[in-house]
Amino acid sequence: MDLEIDKENEHSVNIMILTGFLGSGKTTFLKHIIQLLFEKSIKIAVLMNEFGEIDVDGQILGQKNYEYKEVVGGSIFCSCKHDQFIDMVQFLLTKDPVFLIIESSGIADPFQFYEDLKILSRTTHKTKIRSFNAIGI
């Protein structure tokens, strides 16, 4: 995978959301993406969603040399976690990553994220969303 990064606008971000069923390989794929971006010295932030109360995937990722937050205890696309999700994304965007990678829980329905993207584009004034990619695994 060859990534071309446009760094002209230092307050813009590429958002990548990883979705898929439990055990489909989202975290393994995320580890590869993190390694690729790290090798290219590209600044990233990761938001991990665990439906359970423990951040298992965060433990699998191990030591983190990037901004990392987790939302546990429900799906980030459920109304019960919606405000927390938006707050975490906005916090991570203050760290000026080139890529914000969001891994949803294995039982999430990412359809709601399109609406969240519109909210983020209205409320995040310093950061422009350069691109958005959803990857189903």
Tab-separated table of C-alpha atoms in Angstrom:
chain	number	residue	atom	x	y	z
A	1	MET	CA	0.000	0.000	0.000
A	2	ASP	CA	1.499	3.346	-1.042
A	3	LEU	CA	0.137	6.416	0.711
A	4	GLU	CA	0.443	9.907	-0.695
A	5	ILE	CA	-0.093	12.452	2.052
A	6	ASP	CA	-0.903	16.063	1.246
A	7	LYS	CA	0.453	18.131	4.140
A	8	GLU	CA	-0.457	21.550	2.709
A	9	ASN	CA	-3.344	22.030	5.117
A	10	GLU	CA	-1.942	21.119	8.508
A	11	HIS	CA	-5.405	21.267	10.073
A	12	SER	CA	-7.027	18.602	7.956
A	13	VAL	CA	-7.543	14.955	8.752
A	14	ASN	CA	-8.197	11.707	6.930
A	15	ILE	CA	-10.764	9.613	8.810
A	16	MET	CA	-10.733	5.854	8.432
A	17	ILE	CA	-13.374	3.716	10.095
A	18	LEU	CA	-12.903	-0.031	10.446
A	19	THR	CA	-16.036	-2.125	10.777
A	20	GLY	CA	-16.732	-5.827	10.756
A	21	PHE	CA	-18.131	-8.692	12.745
A	22	LEU	CA	-16.545	-10.006	15.931
A	23	GLY	CA	-13.356	-11.876	15.064
A	24	SER	CA	-13.209	-10.626	11.464
A	25	GLY	CA	-9.677	-9.220	11.787
A	26	LYS	CA	-10.264	-5.502	12.408
A	27	THR	CA	-7.560	-5.203	15.076
A	28	THR	CA	-5.045	-7.218	13.057
A	29	PHE	CA	-5.702	-4.968	10.064
A	30	LEU	CA	-5.375	-1.915	12.336
A	31	LYS	CA	-1.984	-3.122	13.584
A	32	HIS	CA	-0.747	-3.293	9.975
A	33	ILE	CA	-2.074	0.182	9.149
A	34	ILE	CA	-0.469	1.638	12.294
A	35	GLN	CA	2.880	0.057	11.403
A	36	LEU	CA	2.704	1.375	7.831
A	37	LEU	CA	1.903	4.912	8.971
A	38	PHE	CA	4.546	4.772	11.725
A	39	GLU	CA	7.200	3.753	9.177
A	40	LYS	CA	6.252	6.814	7.101
A	41	SER	CA	6.360	9.090	10.195
A	42	ILE	CA	2.700	9.998	9.741
A	43	LYS	CA	0.961	11.269	12.867
A	44	ILE	CA	-2.116	9.240	13.793
A	45	ALA	CA	-4.787	8.971	16.437
A	46	VAL	CA	-6.865	5.884	17.174
A	47	LEU	CA	-10.320	5.603	18.719
A	48	MET	CA	-11.155	2.058	19.787
A	49	ASN	CA	-14.695	0.908	20.546
A	50	GLU	CA	-15.322	-2.142	22.702
A	51	PHE	CA	-18.864	-3.269	23.368
A	52	GLY	CA	-17.716	-4.861	26.635
A	53	GLU	CA	-16.338	-3.062	29.694
A	54	ILE	CA	-12.666	-3.967	29.047
A	55	ASP	CA	-10.507	-2.576	26.233
A	56	VAL	CA	-9.278	-5.972	24.994
A	57	ASP	CA	-8.203	-4.720	21.554
A	58	GLY	CA	-6.238	-1.871	23.134
A	59	GLN	CA	-4.300	-4.466	25.113
A	60	ILE	CA	-3.662	-6.423	21.901
A	61	LEU	CA	-2.231	-3.301	20.248
A	62	GLY	CA	0.242	-3.003	23.113
A	63	GLN	CA	2.517	-0.002	23.582
A	64	LYS	CA	1.172	3.036	21.815
A	65	ASN	CA	3.317	5.787	20.317
A	66	TYR	CA	0.258	7.682	19.082
A	67	GLU	CA	-2.824	9.310	20.565
A	68	TYR	CA	-5.278	6.645	21.721
A	69	LYS	CA	-8.717	6.733	23.314
A	70	GLU	CA	-11.331	4.082	23.858
A	71	VAL	CA	-15.080	4.000	24.292
A	72	VAL	CA	-16.187	0.883	26.183
A	73	GLY	CA	-19.523	-0.487	27.335
A	74	GLY	CA	-21.578	-0.114	24.160
A	75	SER	CA	-21.470	0.746	20.484
A	76	ILE	CA	-20.200	4.192	19.482
A	77	PHE	CA	-23.076	4.372	17.012
A	78	CYS	CA	-25.735	3.779	19.673
A	79	SER	CA	-27.471	6.809	21.158
A	80	CYS	CA	-26.225	5.748	24.611
A	81	LYS	CA	-22.586	6.437	23.567
A	82	HIS	CA	-23.136	9.073	20.881
A	83	ASP	CA	-22.076	12.124	22.920
A	84	GLN	CA	-19.028	10.321	24.321
A	85	PHE	CA	-18.034	9.287	20.799
A	86	ILE	CA	-18.310	12.848	19.442
A	87	ASP	CA	-16.356	14.190	22.454
A	88	MET	CA	-13.558	11.639	21.972
A	89	VAL	CA	-13.268	12.363	18.248
A	90	GLN	CA	-13.154	16.098	18.901
A	91	PHE	CA	-10.477	15.570	21.570
A	92	LEU	CA	-8.351	13.446	19.239
A	93	LEU	CA	-8.686	16.049	16.474
A	94	THR	CA	-7.102	18.639	18.810
A	95	LYS	CA	-3.916	16.534	18.570
A	96	ASP	CA	-3.711	17.319	14.817
A	97	PRO	CA	-3.365	13.788	13.435
A	98	VAL	CA	-3.006	13.270	9.701
A	99	PHE	CA	-5.115	10.104	10.118
A	100	LEU	CA	-7.835	9.405	12.664
A	101	ILE	CA	-8.574	5.673	12.674
A	102	ILE	CA	-11.753	4.486	14.356
A	103	GLU	CA	-12.306	0.797	15.054
A	104	SER	CA	-15.946	0.059	15.838
A	105	SER	CA	-17.085	-2.828	17.995
A	106	GLY	CA	-17.943	-6.098	16.282
A	107	ILE	CA	-21.666	-5.527	16.725
A	108	ALA	CA	-21.807	-1.877	15.626
A	109	ASP	CA	-24.009	-0.591	12.834
A	110	PRO	CA	-21.903	2.172	11.226
A	111	PHE	CA	-24.815	3.674	9.286
A	112	GLN	CA	-25.158	6.388	11.970
A	113	PHE	CA	-21.595	7.561	11.338
A	114	TYR	CA	-22.644	9.536	8.275
A	115	GLU	CA	-24.790	11.735	10.535
A	116	ASP	CA	-21.930	11.964	13.042
A	117	LEU	CA	-19.627	13.098	10.244
A	118	LYS	CA	-21.995	15.952	9.454
A	119	ILE	CA	-22.061	16.949	13.144
A	120	LEU	CA	-18.266	16.835	13.309
A	121	SER	CA	-17.863	18.939	10.176
A	122	ARG	CA	-20.146	21.610	11.693
A	123	THR	CA	-18.620	21.607	15.186
A	124	THR	CA	-14.918	21.090	14.473
A	125	HIS	CA	-13.883	24.490	13.175
A	126	LYS	CA	-10.093	24.154	13.278
A	127	THR	CA	-9.939	20.832	11.491
A	128	LYS	CA	-11.150	20.115	7.979
A	129	ILE	CA	-12.112	16.543	7.167
A	130	ARG	CA	-9.979	15.846	4.086
A	131	SER	CA	-11.186	12.333	3.375
A	132	PHE	CA	-13.364	9.632	4.855
A	133	ASN	CA	-12.951	5.936	4.199
A	134	ALA	CA	-15.038	3.110	5.632
A	135	ILE	CA	-13.444	-0.306	5.480
A	136	GLY	CA	-15.551	-3.390	6.158
A	137	ILE	CA	-13.547	-6.399	7.206
